[in-house]
XYZ file of C-alpha atoms in Angstrom:
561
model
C -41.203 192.403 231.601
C -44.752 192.820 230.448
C -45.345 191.078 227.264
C -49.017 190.251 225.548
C -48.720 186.623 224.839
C -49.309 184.841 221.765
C -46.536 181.816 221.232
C -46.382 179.441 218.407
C -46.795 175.600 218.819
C -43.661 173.741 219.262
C -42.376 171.248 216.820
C -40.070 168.365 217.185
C -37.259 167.672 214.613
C -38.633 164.783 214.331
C -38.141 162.385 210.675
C -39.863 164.432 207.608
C -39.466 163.398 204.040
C -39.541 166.519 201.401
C -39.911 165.902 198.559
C -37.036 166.563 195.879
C -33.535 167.862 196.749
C -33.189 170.313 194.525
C -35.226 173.582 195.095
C -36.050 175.465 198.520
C -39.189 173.172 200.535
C -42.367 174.440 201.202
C -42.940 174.980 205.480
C -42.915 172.217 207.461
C -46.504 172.096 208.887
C -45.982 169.426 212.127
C -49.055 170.834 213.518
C -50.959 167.980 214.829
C -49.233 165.274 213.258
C -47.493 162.179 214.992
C -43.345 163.764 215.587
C -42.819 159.841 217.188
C -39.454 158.632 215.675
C -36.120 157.553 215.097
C -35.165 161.077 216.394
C -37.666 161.640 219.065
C -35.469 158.788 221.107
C -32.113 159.525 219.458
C -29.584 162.595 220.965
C -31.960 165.016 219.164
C -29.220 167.613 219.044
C -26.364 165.737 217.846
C -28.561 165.232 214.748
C -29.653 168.724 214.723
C -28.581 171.697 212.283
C -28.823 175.293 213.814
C -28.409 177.570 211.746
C -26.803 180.578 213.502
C -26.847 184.461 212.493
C -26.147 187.566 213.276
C -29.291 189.340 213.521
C -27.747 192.902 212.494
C -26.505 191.368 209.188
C -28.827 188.679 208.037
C -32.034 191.054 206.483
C -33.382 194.138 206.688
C -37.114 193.578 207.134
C -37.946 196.705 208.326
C -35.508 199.959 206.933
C -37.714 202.157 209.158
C -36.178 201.433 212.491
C -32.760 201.380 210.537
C -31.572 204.847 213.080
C -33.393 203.781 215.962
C -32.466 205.522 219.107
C -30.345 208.585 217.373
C -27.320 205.832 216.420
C -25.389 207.562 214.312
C -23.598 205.749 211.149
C -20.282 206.958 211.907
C -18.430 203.775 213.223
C -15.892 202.145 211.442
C -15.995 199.851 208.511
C -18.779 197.050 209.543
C -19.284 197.861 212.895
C -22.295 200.507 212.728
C -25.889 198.837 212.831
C -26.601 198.208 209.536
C -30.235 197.300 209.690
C -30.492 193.290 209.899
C -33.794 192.831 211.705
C -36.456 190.493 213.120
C -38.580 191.239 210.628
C -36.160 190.312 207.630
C -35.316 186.534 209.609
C -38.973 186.344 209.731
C -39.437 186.978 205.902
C -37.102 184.294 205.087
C -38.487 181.998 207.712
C -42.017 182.519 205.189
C -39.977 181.797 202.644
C -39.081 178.354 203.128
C -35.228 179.746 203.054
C -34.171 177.479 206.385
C -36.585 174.546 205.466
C -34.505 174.275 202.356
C -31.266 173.935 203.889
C -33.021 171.037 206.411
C -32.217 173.321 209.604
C -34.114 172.008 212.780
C -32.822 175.324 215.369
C -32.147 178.947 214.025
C -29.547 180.446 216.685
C -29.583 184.460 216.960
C -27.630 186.818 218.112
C -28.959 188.496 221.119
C -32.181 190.783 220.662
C -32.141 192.832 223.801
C -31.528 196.637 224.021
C -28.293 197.376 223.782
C -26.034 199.972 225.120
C -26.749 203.137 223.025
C -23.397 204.769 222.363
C -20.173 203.269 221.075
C -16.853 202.417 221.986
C -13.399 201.510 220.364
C -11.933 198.484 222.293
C -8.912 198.785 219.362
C -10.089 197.761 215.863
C -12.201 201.148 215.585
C -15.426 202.998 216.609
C -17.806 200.006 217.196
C -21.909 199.923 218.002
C -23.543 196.929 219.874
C -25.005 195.855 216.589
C -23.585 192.351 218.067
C -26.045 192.407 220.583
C -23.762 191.084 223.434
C -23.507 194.573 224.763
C -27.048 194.875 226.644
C -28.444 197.579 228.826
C -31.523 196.423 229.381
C -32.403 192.478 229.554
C -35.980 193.285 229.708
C -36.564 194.851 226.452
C -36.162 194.001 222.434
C -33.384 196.728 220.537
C -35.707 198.991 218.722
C -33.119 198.555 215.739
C -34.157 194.923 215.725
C -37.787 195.827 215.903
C -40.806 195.123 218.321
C -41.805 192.578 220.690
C -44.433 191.958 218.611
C -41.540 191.251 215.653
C -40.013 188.937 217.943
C -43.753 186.992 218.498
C -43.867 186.629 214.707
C -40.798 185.008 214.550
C -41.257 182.577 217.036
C -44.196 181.634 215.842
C -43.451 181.415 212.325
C -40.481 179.268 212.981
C -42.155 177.045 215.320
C -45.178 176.444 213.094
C -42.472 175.208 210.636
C -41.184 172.472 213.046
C -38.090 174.877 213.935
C -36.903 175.273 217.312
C -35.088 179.220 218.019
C -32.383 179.507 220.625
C -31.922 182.320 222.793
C -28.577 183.895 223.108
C -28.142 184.563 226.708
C -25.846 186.755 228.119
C -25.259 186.910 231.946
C -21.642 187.652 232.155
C -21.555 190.968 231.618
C -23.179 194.687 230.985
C -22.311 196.416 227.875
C -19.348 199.259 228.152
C -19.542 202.912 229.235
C -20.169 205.308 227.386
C -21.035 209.043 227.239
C -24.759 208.068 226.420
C -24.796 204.973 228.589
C -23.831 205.238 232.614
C -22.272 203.026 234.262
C -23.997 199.989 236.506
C -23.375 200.487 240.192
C -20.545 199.215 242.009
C -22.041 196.425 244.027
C -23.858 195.378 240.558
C -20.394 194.768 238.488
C -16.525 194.900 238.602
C -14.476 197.218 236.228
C -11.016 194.916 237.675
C -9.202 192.936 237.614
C -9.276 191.764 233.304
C -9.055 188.271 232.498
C -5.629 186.683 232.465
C -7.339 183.556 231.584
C -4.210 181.752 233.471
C -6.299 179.898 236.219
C -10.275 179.431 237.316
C -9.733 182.908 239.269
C -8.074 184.969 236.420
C -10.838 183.868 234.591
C -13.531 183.702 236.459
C -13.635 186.630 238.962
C -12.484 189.504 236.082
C -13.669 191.253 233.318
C -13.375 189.430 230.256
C -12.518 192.905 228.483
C -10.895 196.142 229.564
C -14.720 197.878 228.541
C -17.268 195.199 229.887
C -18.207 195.591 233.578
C -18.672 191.848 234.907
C -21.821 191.000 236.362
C -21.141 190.029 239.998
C -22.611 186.234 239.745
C -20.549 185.646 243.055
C -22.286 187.595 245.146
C -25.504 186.672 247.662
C -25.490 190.507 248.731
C -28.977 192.169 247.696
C -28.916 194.953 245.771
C -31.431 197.848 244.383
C -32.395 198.341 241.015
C -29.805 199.830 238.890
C -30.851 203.866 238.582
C -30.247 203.799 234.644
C -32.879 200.719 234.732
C -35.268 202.941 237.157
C -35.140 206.120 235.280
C -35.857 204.353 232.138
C -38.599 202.740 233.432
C -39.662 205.409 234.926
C -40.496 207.338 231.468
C -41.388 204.426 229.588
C -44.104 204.207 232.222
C -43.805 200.658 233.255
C -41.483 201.002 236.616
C -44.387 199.585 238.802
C -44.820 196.755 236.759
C -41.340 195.751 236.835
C -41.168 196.407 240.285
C -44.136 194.284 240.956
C -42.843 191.116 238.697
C -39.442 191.692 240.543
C -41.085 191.054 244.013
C -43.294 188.301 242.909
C -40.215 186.589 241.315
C -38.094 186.911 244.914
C -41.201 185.980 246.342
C -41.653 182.939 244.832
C -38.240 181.743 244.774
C -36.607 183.016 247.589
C -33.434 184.468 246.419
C -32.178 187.160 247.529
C -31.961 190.069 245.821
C -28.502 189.530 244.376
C -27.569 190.248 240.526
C -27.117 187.098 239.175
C -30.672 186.691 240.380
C -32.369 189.693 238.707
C -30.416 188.551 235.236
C -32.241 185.049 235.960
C -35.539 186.000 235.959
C -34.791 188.527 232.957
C -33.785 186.034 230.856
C -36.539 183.674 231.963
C -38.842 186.117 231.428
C -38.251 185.304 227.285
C -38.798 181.614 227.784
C -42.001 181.934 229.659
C -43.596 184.183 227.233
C -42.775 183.498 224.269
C -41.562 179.958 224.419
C -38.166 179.522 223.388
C -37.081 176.194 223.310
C -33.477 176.715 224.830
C -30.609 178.952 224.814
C -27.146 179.459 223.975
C -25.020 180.351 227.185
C -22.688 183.332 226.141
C -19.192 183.214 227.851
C -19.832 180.494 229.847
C -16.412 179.286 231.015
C -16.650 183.271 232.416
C -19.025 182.601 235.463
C -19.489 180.689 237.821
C -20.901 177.232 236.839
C -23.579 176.806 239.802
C -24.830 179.890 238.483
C -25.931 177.599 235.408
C -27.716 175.367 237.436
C -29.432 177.934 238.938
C -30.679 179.531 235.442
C -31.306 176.448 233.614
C -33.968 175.610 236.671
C -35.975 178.474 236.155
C -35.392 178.089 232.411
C -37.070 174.937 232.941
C -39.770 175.904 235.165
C -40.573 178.704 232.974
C -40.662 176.515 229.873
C -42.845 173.936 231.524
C -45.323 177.052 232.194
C -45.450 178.014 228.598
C -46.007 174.243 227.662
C -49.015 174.703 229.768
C -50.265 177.887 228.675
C -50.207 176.368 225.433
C -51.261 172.931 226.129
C -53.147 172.393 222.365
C -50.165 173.580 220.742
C -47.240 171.478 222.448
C -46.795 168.552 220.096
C -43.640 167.219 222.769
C -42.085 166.261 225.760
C -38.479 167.458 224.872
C -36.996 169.249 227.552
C -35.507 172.646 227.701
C -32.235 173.203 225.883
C -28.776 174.787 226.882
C -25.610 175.290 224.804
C -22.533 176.433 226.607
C -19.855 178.686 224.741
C -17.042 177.035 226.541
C -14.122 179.055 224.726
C -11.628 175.900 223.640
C -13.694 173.149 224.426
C -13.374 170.336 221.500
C -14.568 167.102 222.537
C -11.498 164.952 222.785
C -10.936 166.460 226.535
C -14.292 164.482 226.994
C -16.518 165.915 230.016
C -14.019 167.645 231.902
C -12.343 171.207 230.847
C -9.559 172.130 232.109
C -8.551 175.680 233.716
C -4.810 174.933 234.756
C -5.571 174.492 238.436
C -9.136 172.862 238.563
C -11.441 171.018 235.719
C -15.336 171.543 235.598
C -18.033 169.338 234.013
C -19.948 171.671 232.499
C -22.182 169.150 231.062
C -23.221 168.231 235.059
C -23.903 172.095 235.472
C -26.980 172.429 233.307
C -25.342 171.939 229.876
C -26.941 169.299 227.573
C -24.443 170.525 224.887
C -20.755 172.340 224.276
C -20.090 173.687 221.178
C -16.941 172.380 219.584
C -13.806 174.926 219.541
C -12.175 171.922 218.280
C -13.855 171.180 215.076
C -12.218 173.627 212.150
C -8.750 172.892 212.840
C -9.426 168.926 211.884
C -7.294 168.456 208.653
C -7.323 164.520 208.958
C -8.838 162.411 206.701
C -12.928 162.064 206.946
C -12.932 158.519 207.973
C -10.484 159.099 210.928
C -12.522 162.499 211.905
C -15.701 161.171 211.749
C -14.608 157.605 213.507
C -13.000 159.928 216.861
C -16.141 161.816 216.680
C -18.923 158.732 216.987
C -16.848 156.617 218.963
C -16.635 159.680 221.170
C -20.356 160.597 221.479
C -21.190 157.030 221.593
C -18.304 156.794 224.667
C -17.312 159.141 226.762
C -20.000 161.761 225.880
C -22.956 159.713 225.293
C -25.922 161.591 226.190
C -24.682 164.931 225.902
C -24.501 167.182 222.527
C -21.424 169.079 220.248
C -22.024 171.412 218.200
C -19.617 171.353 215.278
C -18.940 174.820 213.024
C -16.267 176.049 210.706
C -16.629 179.750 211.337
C -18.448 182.091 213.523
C -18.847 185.224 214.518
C -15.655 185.871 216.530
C -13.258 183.131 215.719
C -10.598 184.527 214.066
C -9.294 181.235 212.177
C -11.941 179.374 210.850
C -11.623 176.443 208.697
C -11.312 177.622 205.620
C -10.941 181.889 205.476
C -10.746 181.945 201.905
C -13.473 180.259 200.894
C -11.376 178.182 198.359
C -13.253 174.814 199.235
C -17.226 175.297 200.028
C -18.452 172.298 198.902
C -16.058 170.238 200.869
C -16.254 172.542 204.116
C -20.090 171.877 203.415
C -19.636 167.915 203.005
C -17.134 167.959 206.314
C -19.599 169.635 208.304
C -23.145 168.692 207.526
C -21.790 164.605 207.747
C -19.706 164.882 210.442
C -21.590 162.821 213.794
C -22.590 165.987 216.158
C -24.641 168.629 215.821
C -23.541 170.823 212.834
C -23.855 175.045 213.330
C -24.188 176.628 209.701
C -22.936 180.466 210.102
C -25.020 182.078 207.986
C -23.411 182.567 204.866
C -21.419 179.424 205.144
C -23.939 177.707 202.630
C -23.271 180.479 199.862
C -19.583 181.613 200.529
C -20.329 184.416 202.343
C -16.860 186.414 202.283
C -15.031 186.028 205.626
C -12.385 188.974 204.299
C -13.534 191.923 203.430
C -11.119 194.390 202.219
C -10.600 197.613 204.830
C -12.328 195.826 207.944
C -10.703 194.950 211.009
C -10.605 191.559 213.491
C -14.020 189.921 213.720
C -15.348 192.562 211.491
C -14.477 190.386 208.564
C -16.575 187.794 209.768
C -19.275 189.808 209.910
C -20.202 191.106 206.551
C -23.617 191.281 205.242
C -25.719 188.010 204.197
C -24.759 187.736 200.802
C -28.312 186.936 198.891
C -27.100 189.065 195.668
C -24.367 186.356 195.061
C -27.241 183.664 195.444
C -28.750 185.180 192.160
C -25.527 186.258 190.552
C -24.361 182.893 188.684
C -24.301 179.050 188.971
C -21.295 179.084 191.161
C -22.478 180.107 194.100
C -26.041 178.084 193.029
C -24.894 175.232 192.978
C -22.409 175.628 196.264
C -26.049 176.558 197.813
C -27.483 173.684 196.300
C -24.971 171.141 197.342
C -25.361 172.555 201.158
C -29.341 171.944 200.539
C -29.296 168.369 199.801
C -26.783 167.913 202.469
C -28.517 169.370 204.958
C -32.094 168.188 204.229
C -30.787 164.802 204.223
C -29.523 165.066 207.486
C -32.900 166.718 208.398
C -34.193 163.960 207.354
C -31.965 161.056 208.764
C -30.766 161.222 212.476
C -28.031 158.414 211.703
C -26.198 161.194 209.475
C -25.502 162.953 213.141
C -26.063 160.790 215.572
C -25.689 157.408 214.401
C -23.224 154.728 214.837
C -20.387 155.182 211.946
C -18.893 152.370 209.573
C -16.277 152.463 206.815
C -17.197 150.396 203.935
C -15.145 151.058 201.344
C -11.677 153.157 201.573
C -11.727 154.662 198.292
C -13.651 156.039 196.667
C -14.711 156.346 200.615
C -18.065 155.088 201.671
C -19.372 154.561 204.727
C -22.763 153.605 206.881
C -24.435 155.338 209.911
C -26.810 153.568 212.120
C -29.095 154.707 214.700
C -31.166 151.436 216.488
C -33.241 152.904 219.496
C -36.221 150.907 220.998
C -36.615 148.696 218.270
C -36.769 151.435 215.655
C -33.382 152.095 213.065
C -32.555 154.729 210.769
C -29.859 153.970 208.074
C -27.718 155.793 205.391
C -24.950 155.126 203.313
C -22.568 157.896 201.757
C -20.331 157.527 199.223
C -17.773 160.322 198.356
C -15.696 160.879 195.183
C -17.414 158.648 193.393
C -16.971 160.175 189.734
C -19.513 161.585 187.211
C -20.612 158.439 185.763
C -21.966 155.397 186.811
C -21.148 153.461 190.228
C -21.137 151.392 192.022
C -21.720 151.346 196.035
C -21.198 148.785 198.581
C -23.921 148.575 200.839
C -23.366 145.278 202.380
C -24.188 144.415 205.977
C -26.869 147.634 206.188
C -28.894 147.192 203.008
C -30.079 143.499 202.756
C -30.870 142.662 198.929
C -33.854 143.228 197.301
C -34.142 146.942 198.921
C -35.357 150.011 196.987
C -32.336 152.904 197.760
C -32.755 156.648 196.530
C -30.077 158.351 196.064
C -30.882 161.880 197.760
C -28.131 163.977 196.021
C -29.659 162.908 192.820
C -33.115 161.536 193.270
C -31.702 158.616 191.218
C -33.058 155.609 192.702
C -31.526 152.118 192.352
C -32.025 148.350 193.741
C -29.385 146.307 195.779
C -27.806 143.286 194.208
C -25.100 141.618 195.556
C -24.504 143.689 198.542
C -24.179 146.949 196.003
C -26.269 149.707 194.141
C -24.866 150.548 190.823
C -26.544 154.185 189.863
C -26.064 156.662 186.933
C -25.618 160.145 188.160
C -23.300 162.963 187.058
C -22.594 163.390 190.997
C -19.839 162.340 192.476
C -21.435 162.566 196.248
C -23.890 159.951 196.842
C -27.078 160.349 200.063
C -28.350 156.601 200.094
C -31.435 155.812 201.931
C -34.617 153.097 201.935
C -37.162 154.689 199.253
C -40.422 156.036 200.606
């Protein structure tokens, strides 16, 4: 992979006070300044928000590699390439679109080249617009745009204090298909598919009739797939790759197996550009020493940006890896279970799950969010969740309809974990869409019309806003230890005390569109100066309570600055 380098400084997530609550933040310029805080010692990523999209539908930047490579826009509803780019996540990036929404991590959906034809696995003609369907790990989709696009982003996000995942896939090559040969034999498997009934049947198969699985088992070397050579080949840069290749082996001293070539692919993207983690696709689907293998090149090559870019590294925060553990929720604690055998998947190179678990919680808020910090403070302290209540392939999210956004938004963005907005989720993005089929419906386009449309959908944005910078702003909100104070209206207290240094809130819920009054005994001595972020209403405590004015019936308390 040759790539000119020119990264962006890395930011922490650290505390950041921005000013108002009600209209999108200018950029976060951390450049140079002091990120030492609450959050630099905390769980960093069970405070975090990651905003996660699909790079196909989020905006079209750049309508002039809308056709790239001769894809024709003849699949069924939704699942052509539709002309979402790096260029349009960049634009909003310069925007101040994420700042506004407080998110410290954008998640995207893989950039690599993808597999040039199409297929129908049953719910129509379908494109890799996805991106989990790549052909060659080594290059960006010209439909996305250019590595240079991909720079820019970086760059831009991380000179806004934003961290970017990397969706990594390992698991598998995308399908056959008339324009796209197959991978050689000792590469993948076409059989056995998944029965998912054991570790074996789900493990050692193909997770789909279409997608050859990567053979991550195997030590056996192998040569470079032909389709990689020939393409190389014309695109002049086969001795180069060849070259990398044998200084990688070289270095390492692998053997040439396929799980190996993936590795330093994937590494490749960390090293030069300096992503600050990734999110493991299919994970539960290979091997989990094959995890530890990746995430210590991941490391190494992160450590080598760091020092490439020693003026712009602002911290010591390690590189970051999210599995996609299909059905993990955090109650089963460290261990999942695959009927015959459990894995710790956090002792394989995971420093976070996300949580399966998290949008089919109906309970009440006070019993959800006590399970969840007396869980991350127990049996999962010093590992991450990452909450969500819909994505891009779960076919019951929390709530389909869209018939409650502001309380999906307050469940979410308050809940102790790390909290994944899909994008969309903070405007009521449609999850049906008339004439589409399966996950197609949760893939429509980002819906930025509706955002101008009316004050509906406003103020559903603007509620998710003043959520989500608050949590920015306060790592108690995720991972802090949580209190009931009052049972109804409910209100209750998180606290985060690390080294000496504490961050504190106090949310109230349901409080009513007048005037109120909130306990804050026990966190808020009297005498202290509160502001109410929902409201920017500020107020003094008196006998253990804040009585404020607002028309709002949530309530963001926190010491004024």
């Amino acid at each position: 992979m040759t790539i000119a380098i020119r990264a962006g400084a890395l930011a922490g997530l650290g505390l950041l006070v921005l000013a108002g609550c009600h209209e999108p933040s200018p950029g976060r310029e951390t450049q140079g300044q002091d990120t030492t805080s609450v959050a630099e010692a905390a769980s960093p990523w069970n405070s975090a928000t990651v905003y996660f999209l699909l790079l196909d539908r989020f905006e079209n930047g750049d309508p002039a590699n809308d056709h790239a490579l001769g894809r024709a826009q003849d699949g069924a509803l939704l699942r052509s390439f539709m002309g979402g780019d790096l260029a349009g996540v960049r634009r909003k990036l310069e925007e101040g679109y994420f700042d506004s929404l407080g998110v410290d991590a954008i998640w995207m959906t893989p950039f690599q080249e993808q597999i040039h034809g199409s297929v129908d696995e049953g719910t129509g003609k379908t494109y890799g617009y996805h991106g989990y369907w790549t052909s060659d790990w080594t290059a960006v989709d010209p439909a996305f745009g250019t590595e240079d696009d991909l720079r820019a982003l970086v760059d831009e996000a991380h000179r806004r204090g934003i961290r970017v995942l990397m969706d990594a896939v390992i698991n598998h090559t995308g399908p056959v298909t008339p324009e796209d040969p197959p991978w050689p034999d000792d590469w993948v498997r076409t059989s056995p598919q998944c029965t998912f009934k054991d570790y074996a049947t789900t493990v050692d198969c193909t997770l789909v009739r279409t997608l050859p699985d990567v053979r991550t088992d195997s030590d056996d070397p192998v040569e470079l797939p032909p389709l990689l050579v020939e393409k190389w080949r014309r695109e002049g840069r086969l001795d180069e790759e060849r070259a990398e290749l044998d200084a990688f082996f070289t270095r390492t001293g692998y053997p040439r197996a396929p799980r190996y070539y993936l590795i330093k692919w994937l590494t490749d993207w960390v090293r030069d550009f300096g992503f600050d983690g990734y999110r493991m696709d299919t994970a539960k689907h290979f091997e989990e020493g094959v995890s530890d293998e990746l995430k210590r090149e991941a490391e190494q090559a992160y450590a080598d940006w760091k020092l490439a870019h020693a003026s712009q590294v602002l911290d010591d925060r390690p590189f970051y890896m999210m599995g996609e553990v299909f059905g993990y929720a955090p109650g089963q604690g460290r261990d999942f279970n695959f009927g015959d055998r459990t894995v710790d998947f956090f002792a394989h190179g995971y420093d976070g799950l996300i949580n399966f678990g998290f949008k089919a919680e109906r309970g009440s808020l006070d019993d959800l969010y006590t399970r969840y910090a007396t869980t991350l403070h127990g049996a999962l302290r010093g590992v991450a969740i990452l909450n969500y209540i819909d994505s891009h392939d779960d076919g019951g999210p929390y709530d389909r309809d869209r018939k409650d956004p502001f309380g999906a938004g307050t469940r979410l963005l308050l809940a102790p974990g790390g909290a994944q907005i899909y994008y969309g989720d903070e405007s009521a993005r449609p999850l049906v869409i008339a004439g589409a089929v399966g996950d197609a419906n949760l893939r429509g386009l980002m819906n930025w019309s509706d955002q101008e449309r009316g004050p509906g959908i406003r103020e559903i944005l603007r509620h998710w806003r003043r959520l989500g910078r608050f949590r920015h702003d306060h790592p108690a909100v995720g991972a802090g230890e949580h209190r009931q104070l009052q049972a109804s209206p409910y209100v209750f207290s998180r606290t985060l005390e690390i080294d000496g240094r504490t961050d504190r809130v106090v949310v109230g819920l349901d409080q009513g569109n007048r005037e109120k009054t909130i306990p804050v005994a026990g966190v808020f001595p009297d005498g202290t100066e509160l502001v109410d972020a929902y409201s920017d209403v500020r107020g003094t405590v008196r006998n253990g309570a804040v009585t404020l004015a607002t028309i709002y019936g949530t309530v963001l308390l926190a010491e004024g600055r």
